[in-house]
C-alpha atoms as a printed R data frame, in Angstrom:
    type eleno elety resid chain resno       x       y      z
1   ATOM     1    CA   UNK     A     1 -17.204   8.651  5.406
2   ATOM     2    CA   UNK     A     2 -18.534   6.480  2.570
3   ATOM     3    CA   UNK     A     3 -19.414   3.353  4.525
4   ATOM     4    CA   UNK     A     4 -22.259   4.605  6.712
5   ATOM     5    CA   UNK     A     5 -24.568   1.782  5.665
6   ATOM     6    CA   UNK     A     6 -22.153  -1.003  6.637
7   ATOM     7    CA   UNK     A     7 -21.852  -2.772  9.962
8   ATOM     8    CA   UNK     A     8 -18.896  -2.794 12.325
9   ATOM     9    CA   UNK     A     9 -17.854  -6.367 11.471
10  ATOM    10    CA   UNK     A    10 -17.264  -5.544  7.821
11  ATOM    11    CA   UNK     A    11 -15.699  -2.149  8.469
12  ATOM    12    CA   UNK     A    12 -13.110  -3.649 10.811
13  ATOM    13    CA   UNK     A    13 -11.145  -4.975  7.844
14  ATOM    14    CA   UNK     A    14 -11.116  -1.602  6.099
15  ATOM    15    CA   UNK     A    15  -9.970   0.026  9.342
16  ATOM    16    CA   UNK     A    16  -7.191  -2.530  9.789
17  ATOM    17    CA   UNK     A    17  -5.922  -1.943  6.250
18  ATOM    18    CA   UNK     A    18  -6.014   1.812  6.799
19  ATOM    19    CA   UNK     A    19  -4.067   1.446 10.056
20  ATOM    20    CA   UNK     A    20  -1.413  -0.620  8.281
21  ATOM    21    CA   UNK     A    21  -1.100   1.944  5.503
22  ATOM    22    CA   UNK     A    22  -0.712   4.862  7.886
23  ATOM    23    CA   UNK     A    23   1.859   3.050 10.026
24  ATOM    24    CA   UNK     A    24   3.938   2.605  6.863
25  ATOM    25    CA   UNK     A    25   3.396   6.265  5.873
26  ATOM    26    CA   UNK     A    26   1.159   5.463  2.928
27  ATOM    27    CA   UNK     A    27  -1.547   8.123  3.227
28  ATOM    28    CA   UNK     A    28  -3.249   7.493 -0.123
29  ATOM    29    CA   UNK     A    29  -6.115   5.410  1.406
30  ATOM    30    CA   UNK     A    30  -7.227   8.500  3.329
31  ATOM    31    CA   UNK     A    31  -8.693   9.794  0.065
32  ATOM    32    CA   UNK     A    32 -11.414   7.146  0.458
33  ATOM    33    CA   UNK     A    33 -12.566   8.781  3.682
34  ATOM    34    CA   UNK     A    34 -12.736  12.431  2.613
35  ATOM    35    CA   UNK     A    35 -14.594  14.277 -0.137
36  ATOM    36    CA   UNK     A    36 -13.301  13.710 -3.659
37  ATOM    37    CA   UNK     A    37 -11.966  17.243 -4.106
38  ATOM    38    CA   UNK     A    38 -10.091  17.304 -0.773
39  ATOM    39    CA   UNK     A    39  -6.338  17.633 -1.119
40  ATOM    40    CA   UNK     A    40  -5.547  19.152  2.249
41  ATOM    41    CA   UNK     A    41  -5.143  17.786  5.753
42  ATOM    42    CA   UNK     A    42  -7.851  20.207  6.934
43  ATOM    43    CA   UNK     A    43 -10.324  17.576  5.671
44  ATOM    44    CA   UNK     A    44  -9.182  15.484  8.675
45  ATOM    45    CA   UNK     A    45 -11.122  16.973 11.572
46  ATOM    46    CA   UNK     A    46  -8.473  16.478 14.258
47  ATOM    47    CA   UNK     A    47  -5.277  17.011 12.270
48  ATOM    48    CA   UNK     A    48  -4.104  19.712 14.703
49  ATOM    49    CA   UNK     A    49  -3.874  17.125 17.504
50  ATOM    50    CA   UNK     A    50  -0.657  15.935 15.844
51  ATOM    51    CA   UNK     A    51   2.391  18.054 16.541
52  ATOM    52    CA   UNK     A    52   4.060  16.454 13.531
53  ATOM    53    CA   UNK     A    53   1.349  17.826 11.228
54  ATOM    54    CA   UNK     A    54   1.773  21.255 12.810
55  ATOM    55    CA   UNK     A    55   5.517  21.336 12.141
56  ATOM    56    CA   UNK     A    56   7.792  21.229  9.061
57  ATOM    57    CA   UNK     A    57   7.808  19.583  6.602
58  ATOM    58    CA   UNK     A    58   4.046  19.045  6.862
59  ATOM    59    CA   UNK     A    59   3.382  22.653  7.865
60  ATOM    60    CA   UNK     A    60   5.674  25.320  6.439
61  ATOM    61    CA   UNK     A    61   4.562  27.998  8.888
62  ATOM    62    CA   UNK     A    62   6.853  28.300 11.910
63  ATOM    63    CA   UNK     A    63   5.123  27.883 15.237
64  ATOM    64    CA   UNK     A    64   4.834  30.863 17.558
65  ATOM    65    CA   UNK     A    65   7.265  31.229 20.477
66  ATOM    66    CA   UNK     A    66   6.351  28.711 23.130
67  ATOM    67    CA   UNK     A    67   5.960  25.803 20.744
68  ATOM    68    CA   UNK     A    68   2.937  23.780 19.742
69  ATOM    69    CA   UNK     A    69  -0.446  25.498 19.737
70  ATOM    70    CA   UNK     A    70  -3.429  23.621 18.279
71  ATOM    71    CA   UNK     A    71  -5.477  26.767 17.594
72  ATOM    72    CA   UNK     A    72  -2.680  28.355 15.583
73  ATOM    73    CA   UNK     A    73  -2.091  25.061 13.795
74  ATOM    74    CA   UNK     A    74  -5.735  24.980 12.679
75  ATOM    75    CA   UNK     A    75  -5.320  28.476 11.251
76  ATOM    76    CA   UNK     A    76  -1.934  28.113  9.558
77  ATOM    77    CA   UNK     A    77  -1.430  24.465  8.632
78  ATOM    78    CA   UNK     A    78  -4.742  23.306  7.156
79  ATOM    79    CA   UNK     A    79  -3.577  23.846  3.561
80  ATOM    80    CA   UNK     A    80  -0.811  21.261  3.853
81  ATOM    81    CA   UNK     A    81  -1.267  18.420  1.393
82  ATOM    82    CA   UNK     A    82  -1.411  14.680  2.024
83  ATOM    83    CA   UNK     A    83   1.972  14.374  0.293
84  ATOM    84    CA   UNK     A    84   3.470  16.636  2.958
85  ATOM    85    CA   UNK     A    85   1.789  14.504  5.596
86  ATOM    86    CA   UNK     A    86   3.564  11.416  4.217
87  ATOM    87    CA   UNK     A    87   6.867  13.290  4.128
88  ATOM    88    CA   UNK     A    88   6.484  14.236  7.780
89  ATOM    89    CA   UNK     A    89   5.600  10.654  8.697
90  ATOM    90    CA   UNK     A    90   8.901   9.338  7.348
91  ATOM    91    CA   UNK     A    91  10.849  11.660  9.674
92  ATOM    92    CA   UNK     A    92   9.814   9.840 12.835
93  ATOM    93    CA   UNK     A    93  10.918   6.524 14.301
94  ATOM    94    CA   UNK     A    94   7.571   6.015 16.064
95  ATOM    95    CA   UNK     A    95   4.085   6.498 14.591
96  ATOM    96    CA   UNK     A    96   1.223   6.731 17.032
97  ATOM    97    CA   UNK     A    97  -2.430   6.412 16.219
98  ATOM    98    CA   UNK     A    98  -5.541   6.748 18.352
99  ATOM    99    CA   UNK     A    99  -8.427   4.522 17.304
100 ATOM   100    CA   UNK     A   100 -11.889   4.208 18.814
101 ATOM   101    CA   UNK     A   101 -14.205   1.191 18.786
102 ATOM   102    CA   UNK     A   102 -11.995  -1.648 17.601
103 ATOM   103    CA   UNK     A   103 -14.469  -4.303 18.695
104 ATOM   104    CA   UNK     A   104 -12.735  -7.428 17.399
105 ATOM   105    CA   UNK     A   105  -9.098  -7.806 18.393
106 ATOM   106    CA   UNK     A   106  -8.545 -10.798 16.109
107 ATOM   107    CA   UNK     A   107  -8.803  -8.473 13.112
108 ATOM   108    CA   UNK     A   108  -5.547  -6.836 14.248
109 ATOM   109    CA   UNK     A   109  -3.553 -10.037 14.701
110 ATOM   110    CA   UNK     A   110  -2.056  -9.957 11.157
111 ATOM   111    CA   UNK     A   111  -0.466  -6.609 12.023
112 ATOM   112    CA   UNK     A   112   1.508  -8.278 14.826
113 ATOM   113    CA   UNK     A   113   2.931 -10.746 12.316
114 ATOM   114    CA   UNK     A   114   3.811  -8.107  9.727
115 ATOM   115    CA   UNK     A   115   7.625  -7.752  9.450
116 ATOM   116    CA   UNK     A   116   7.228  -4.091  8.487
117 ATOM   117    CA   UNK     A   117   5.736  -3.258 11.859
118 ATOM   118    CA   UNK     A   118   6.700  -3.499 15.506
119 ATOM   119    CA   UNK     A   119   3.152  -2.965 16.688
120 ATOM   120    CA   UNK     A   120   2.387  -2.021 20.294
121 ATOM   121    CA   UNK     A   121  -1.163  -1.564 21.539
122 ATOM   122    CA   UNK     A   122  -2.141   0.583 24.510
123 ATOM   123    CA   UNK     A   123  -5.696  -0.344 25.455
124 ATOM   124    CA   UNK     A   124  -7.315   2.472 27.417
125 ATOM   125    CA   UNK     A   125 -10.419   1.405 29.329
126 ATOM   126    CA   UNK     A   126 -12.770   3.605 31.305
127 ATOM   127    CA   UNK     A   127 -15.646   3.328 33.746
128 ATOM   128    CA   UNK     A   128 -18.656   2.441 31.524
129 ATOM   129    CA   UNK     A   129 -20.804   4.955 33.387
130 ATOM   130    CA   UNK     A   130 -18.363   7.729 32.506
131 ATOM   131    CA   UNK     A   131 -18.345   6.578 28.868
132 ATOM   132    CA   UNK     A   132 -22.131   6.711 28.734
133 ATOM   133    CA   UNK     A   133 -22.101  10.182 30.260
134 ATOM   134    CA   UNK     A   134 -19.495  11.607 27.861
135 ATOM   135    CA   UNK     A   135 -21.285  10.172 24.805
136 ATOM   136    CA   UNK     A   136 -24.158  12.600 25.382
137 ATOM   137    CA   UNK     A   137 -21.980  15.516 24.326
138 ATOM   138    CA   UNK     A   138 -21.313  14.165 20.831
139 ATOM   139    CA   UNK     A   139 -23.427  13.427 17.786
140 ATOM   140    CA   UNK     A   140 -23.001   9.659 17.435
141 ATOM   141    CA   UNK     A   141 -26.078   8.617 15.463
142 ATOM   142    CA   UNK     A   142 -24.067   7.225 12.539
143 ATOM   143    CA   UNK     A   143 -21.584   5.488 14.835
144 ATOM   144    CA   UNK     A   144 -24.389   3.867 16.825
145 ATOM   145    CA   UNK     A   145 -26.088   2.573 13.692
146 ATOM   146    CA   UNK     A   146 -22.808   0.999 12.589
147 ATOM   147    CA   UNK     A   147 -22.323  -0.584 16.019
148 ATOM   148    CA   UNK     A   148 -25.878  -1.893 16.138
149 ATOM   149    CA   UNK     A   149 -26.381  -2.978 12.542
150 ATOM   150    CA   UNK     A   150 -28.385  -5.970 13.717
151 ATOM   151    CA   UNK     A   151 -30.677  -3.895 15.953
152 ATOM   152    CA   UNK     A   152 -33.791  -2.013 14.897
153 ATOM   153    CA   UNK     A   153 -33.038   1.025 17.014
154 ATOM   154    CA   UNK     A   154 -29.766   2.423 18.347
155 ATOM   155    CA   UNK     A   155 -30.665   2.982 21.990
156 ATOM   156    CA   UNK     A   156 -28.026   3.863 24.545
157 ATOM   157    CA   UNK     A   157 -28.066   0.625 26.521
158 ATOM   158    CA   UNK     A   158 -27.460  -1.803 23.615
159 ATOM   159    CA   UNK     A   159 -24.682   0.505 22.427
160 ATOM   160    CA   UNK     A   160 -23.055   0.386 25.852
161 ATOM   161    CA   UNK     A   161 -23.511  -3.377 26.055
162 ATOM   162    CA   UNK     A   162 -21.727  -3.745 22.698
163 ATOM   163    CA   UNK     A   163 -18.884  -1.471 23.787
164 ATOM   164    CA   UNK     A   164 -18.437  -3.152 27.172
165 ATOM   165    CA   UNK     A   165 -18.554  -6.695 25.809
166 ATOM   166    CA   UNK     A   166 -15.945  -5.768 23.215
167 ATOM   167    CA   UNK     A   167 -13.560  -4.468 25.891
168 ATOM   168    CA   UNK     A   168 -13.879  -7.705 27.848
169 ATOM   169    CA   UNK     A   169 -13.360  -9.809 24.727
170 ATOM   170    CA   UNK     A   170 -10.266  -7.840 23.708
171 ATOM   171    CA   UNK     A   171  -8.649  -8.465 27.087
172 ATOM   172    CA   UNK     A   172  -9.408 -12.182 26.868
173 ATOM   173    CA   UNK     A   173  -8.260 -12.489 23.252
174 ATOM   174    CA   UNK     A   174  -4.899 -10.930 24.096
175 ATOM   175    CA   UNK     A   175  -4.276 -13.550 26.773
176 ATOM   176    CA   UNK     A   176  -5.348 -16.315 24.399
177 ATOM   177    CA   UNK     A   177  -3.035 -15.028 21.658
178 ATOM   178    CA   UNK     A   178   0.073 -15.876 23.673
179 ATOM   179    CA   UNK     A   179   3.241 -14.105 24.803
180 ATOM   180    CA   UNK     A   180   4.222 -12.695 21.396
181 ATOM   181    CA   UNK     A   181   1.081 -10.558 21.418
182 ATOM   182    CA   UNK     A   182   0.596 -10.103 25.161
183 ATOM   183    CA   UNK     A   183   4.108  -8.654 25.550
184 ATOM   184    CA   UNK     A   184   3.191  -5.923 23.063
185 ATOM   185    CA   UNK     A   185  -0.121  -5.057 24.689
186 ATOM   186    CA   UNK     A   186  -0.662  -2.700 27.609
187 ATOM   187    CA   UNK     A   187  -3.938  -2.218 29.467
188 ATOM   188    CA   UNK     A   188  -4.404   1.020 31.383
189 ATOM   189    CA   UNK     A   189  -7.431   2.555 33.051
190 ATOM   190    CA   UNK     A   190  -8.435   6.129 32.329
191 ATOM   191    CA   UNK     A   191  -8.898   6.698 36.051
192 ATOM   192    CA   UNK     A   192  -5.342   5.613 36.906
193 ATOM   193    CA   UNK     A   193  -3.960   7.846 34.177
194 ATOM   194    CA   UNK     A   194  -6.015  10.772 35.478
195 ATOM   195    CA   UNK     A   195  -5.075  10.323 39.128
196 ATOM   196    CA   UNK     A   196  -1.362   9.786 38.525
197 ATOM   197    CA   UNK     A   197  -0.689  11.229 35.060
198 ATOM   198    CA   UNK     A   198   3.087  11.497 35.324
199 ATOM   199    CA   UNK     A   199   3.609   8.016 36.776
200 ATOM   200    CA   UNK     A   200   1.410   6.348 34.182
201 ATOM   201    CA   UNK     A   201   2.645   8.444 31.274
202 ATOM   202    CA   UNK     A   202   6.167   7.244 32.086
203 ATOM   203    CA   UNK     A   203   4.929   3.645 31.987
204 ATOM   204    CA   UNK     A   204   3.357   4.250 28.587
205 ATOM   205    CA   UNK     A   205   6.533   5.819 27.229
206 ATOM   206    CA   UNK     A   206   8.694   2.986 28.547
207 ATOM   207    CA   UNK     A   207   6.349   0.401 27.019
208 ATOM   208    CA   UNK     A   208   6.507   2.255 23.696
209 ATOM   209    CA   UNK     A   209  10.286   2.494 23.643
210 ATOM   210    CA   UNK     A   210  10.249   6.270 24.065
211 ATOM   211    CA   UNK     A   211  11.955   8.536 26.581
212 ATOM   212    CA   UNK     A   212  10.060  11.014 28.742
213 ATOM   213    CA   UNK     A   213  11.725  14.437 28.581
214 ATOM   214    CA   UNK     A   214  11.585  17.019 31.403
215 ATOM   215    CA   UNK     A   215   9.695  19.441 29.129
216 ATOM   216    CA   UNK     A   216   7.086  16.804 28.326
217 ATOM   217    CA   UNK     A   217   6.701  15.909 31.985
218 ATOM   218    CA   UNK     A   218   6.078  19.583 32.780
219 ATOM   219    CA   UNK     A   219   3.521  19.849 29.971
220 ATOM   220    CA   UNK     A   220   1.634  16.766 31.176
221 ATOM   221    CA   UNK     A   221   1.527  18.132 34.697
222 ATOM   222    CA   UNK     A   222   0.261  21.513 33.534
223 ATOM   223    CA   UNK     A   223  -2.591  20.204 31.357
224 ATOM   224    CA   UNK     A   224  -3.799  17.837 34.090
225 ATOM   225    CA   UNK     A   225  -3.674  20.302 36.994
226 ATOM   226    CA   UNK     A   226  -5.549  23.318 35.657
227 ATOM   227    CA   UNK     A   227  -8.625  24.699 37.403
228 ATOM   228    CA   UNK     A   228 -10.405  26.418 34.526
229 ATOM   229    CA   UNK     A   229 -13.207  26.019 32.024
230 ATOM   230    CA   UNK     A   230 -12.728  26.804 28.359
231 ATOM   231    CA   UNK     A   231 -15.982  28.350 27.205
232 ATOM   232    CA   UNK     A   232 -17.319  27.878 23.682
233 ATOM   233    CA   UNK     A   233 -14.796  25.120 23.037
234 ATOM   234    CA   UNK     A   234 -15.611  21.808 21.400
235 ATOM   235    CA   UNK     A   235 -13.385  20.055 23.910
236 ATOM   236    CA   UNK     A   236 -11.531  21.379 26.925
237 ATOM   237    CA   UNK     A   237  -7.941  20.167 26.915
238 ATOM   238    CA   UNK     A   238  -6.633  21.607 30.185
239 ATOM   239    CA   UNK     A   239  -8.450  20.378 33.271
240 ATOM   240    CA   UNK     A   240  -7.992  19.056 36.786
241 ATOM   241    CA   UNK     A   241  -7.879  15.439 35.625
242 ATOM   242    CA   UNK     A   242  -8.532  13.917 39.046
243 ATOM   243    CA   UNK     A   243 -11.879  15.746 39.146
244 ATOM   244    CA   UNK     A   244 -12.878  15.012 35.558
245 ATOM   245    CA   UNK     A   245 -13.138  11.281 36.276
246 ATOM   246    CA   UNK     A   246 -15.899  11.987 38.827
247 ATOM   247    CA   UNK     A   247 -17.971  14.205 36.532
248 ATOM   248    CA   UNK     A   248 -20.374  11.433 35.463
249 ATOM   249    CA   UNK     A   249 -21.641  11.210 39.045
250 ATOM   250    CA   UNK     A   250 -22.904  14.793 38.822
251 ATOM   251    CA   UNK     A   251 -24.680  14.422 35.480
252 ATOM   252    CA   UNK     A   252 -26.255  10.931 35.542
253 ATOM   253    CA   UNK     A   253 -29.393   9.883 37.383
254 ATOM   254    CA   UNK     A   254 -29.406   6.770 39.558
255 ATOM   255    CA   UNK     A   255 -31.747   4.804 37.269
256 ATOM   256    CA   UNK     A   256 -29.444   5.277 34.265
257 ATOM   257    CA   UNK     A   257 -26.394   4.367 36.329
258 ATOM   258    CA   UNK     A   258 -27.963   1.067 37.397
259 ATOM   259    CA   UNK     A   259 -28.982   0.312 33.818
260 ATOM   260    CA   UNK     A   260 -25.412   0.805 32.570
261 ATOM   261    CA   UNK     A   261 -24.098  -1.329 35.431
262 ATOM   262    CA   UNK     A   262 -26.417  -4.150 34.392
263 ATOM   263    CA   UNK     A   263 -25.372  -4.073 30.747
264 ATOM   264    CA   UNK     A   264 -21.685  -3.676 31.585
265 ATOM   265    CA   UNK     A   265 -21.285  -5.942 34.623
266 ATOM   266    CA   UNK     A   266 -18.632  -8.078 32.959
267 ATOM   267    CA   UNK     A   267 -16.457  -5.097 32.090
268 ATOM   268    CA   UNK     A   268 -16.915  -3.510 35.503
269 ATOM   269    CA   UNK     A   269 -15.910  -6.713 37.299
270 ATOM   270    CA   UNK     A   270 -12.903  -7.312 35.047
271 ATOM   271    CA   UNK     A   271 -11.506  -3.787 35.151
272 ATOM   272    CA   UNK     A   272 -12.266  -2.985 38.785
273 ATOM   273    CA   UNK     A   273 -15.303  -0.697 38.866
274 ATOM   274    CA   UNK     A   274 -17.750  -0.985 41.771
275 ATOM   275    CA   UNK     A   275 -21.553  -0.642 41.508
276 ATOM   276    CA   UNK     A   276 -23.432   2.191 43.199
277 ATOM   277    CA   UNK     A   277 -25.862   1.169 45.946
278 ATOM   278    CA   UNK     A   278 -27.995   4.289 46.298
279 ATOM   279    CA   UNK     A   279 -28.594   7.813 45.043
280 ATOM   280    CA   UNK     A   280 -26.946   9.227 48.139
281 ATOM   281    CA   UNK     A   281 -23.833   7.109 47.503
282 ATOM   282    CA   UNK     A   282 -23.773   8.301 43.895
283 ATOM   283    CA   UNK     A   283 -23.572  11.942 45.009
284 ATOM   284    CA   UNK     A   284 -21.230  11.314 47.937
285 ATOM   285    CA   UNK     A   285 -17.864  12.259 46.428
286 ATOM   286    CA   UNK     A   286 -15.955  10.831 49.383
287 ATOM   287    CA   UNK     A   287 -16.863   7.342 48.159
288 ATOM   288    CA   UNK     A   288 -14.728   5.750 45.490
289 ATOM   289    CA   UNK     A   289 -16.140   3.301 42.942
290 ATOM   290    CA   UNK     A   290 -12.776   2.394 41.423
291 ATOM   291    CA   UNK     A   291 -10.785  -0.443 42.981
């Protein structure tokens, strides 16, 4: 990334332009975000999360029996070029992108008015305490400095306050933007998706104009109902999703929980997350802090 010294407000416009380019299958701007001698999709850290990039024409290696496998994709498909990525993009009627930390929704409004796009936004929110807990497992120093350009020190609480306030503002801005935007916006909580993955996945697919296939439904069930730990893995993709959403209660101390609740009260009230009253309540897994 070449913009590490800039703040989030300025970078929003570069991100929006990149999103527009990728939705129209123009991948040339990606060269601005990788090293100058990079010609391959392996320079994109999470390329193997896309089945399209693990399949022809992007990847010329046939997948093993059983279909998509991210580990095999990392091994066999990393030498695909950006041109092949663009070719694969044009094959599909829908292009889906995951973005993190869009703090200002108004920056995206021109994309709703663009005749080239039929933009839909799925806004995934999560318990702020769980967000704070999961952030500890990643190196986010650069990201925090970008978020807190106006602060002297990127401490966890101001970061969480910035994140939580942005989520509240996005929800309010959508309502203020009117029906043409609100009808193409879907808010869903991580906890609801984890507790009822099939039900909520079907809602997401319907909202997106896609059809849920029996094979996909089986796959979603399998990856959200697995009792196992993947050792030595950067991220574990197959878990018991209903238990994952409670993990923050096992790793966070009561003082930190109350601090996050103070900084994120607006988001917790808006999205239906209840405060914890005591240490014993925090560790009592029979209590639910999600409305």
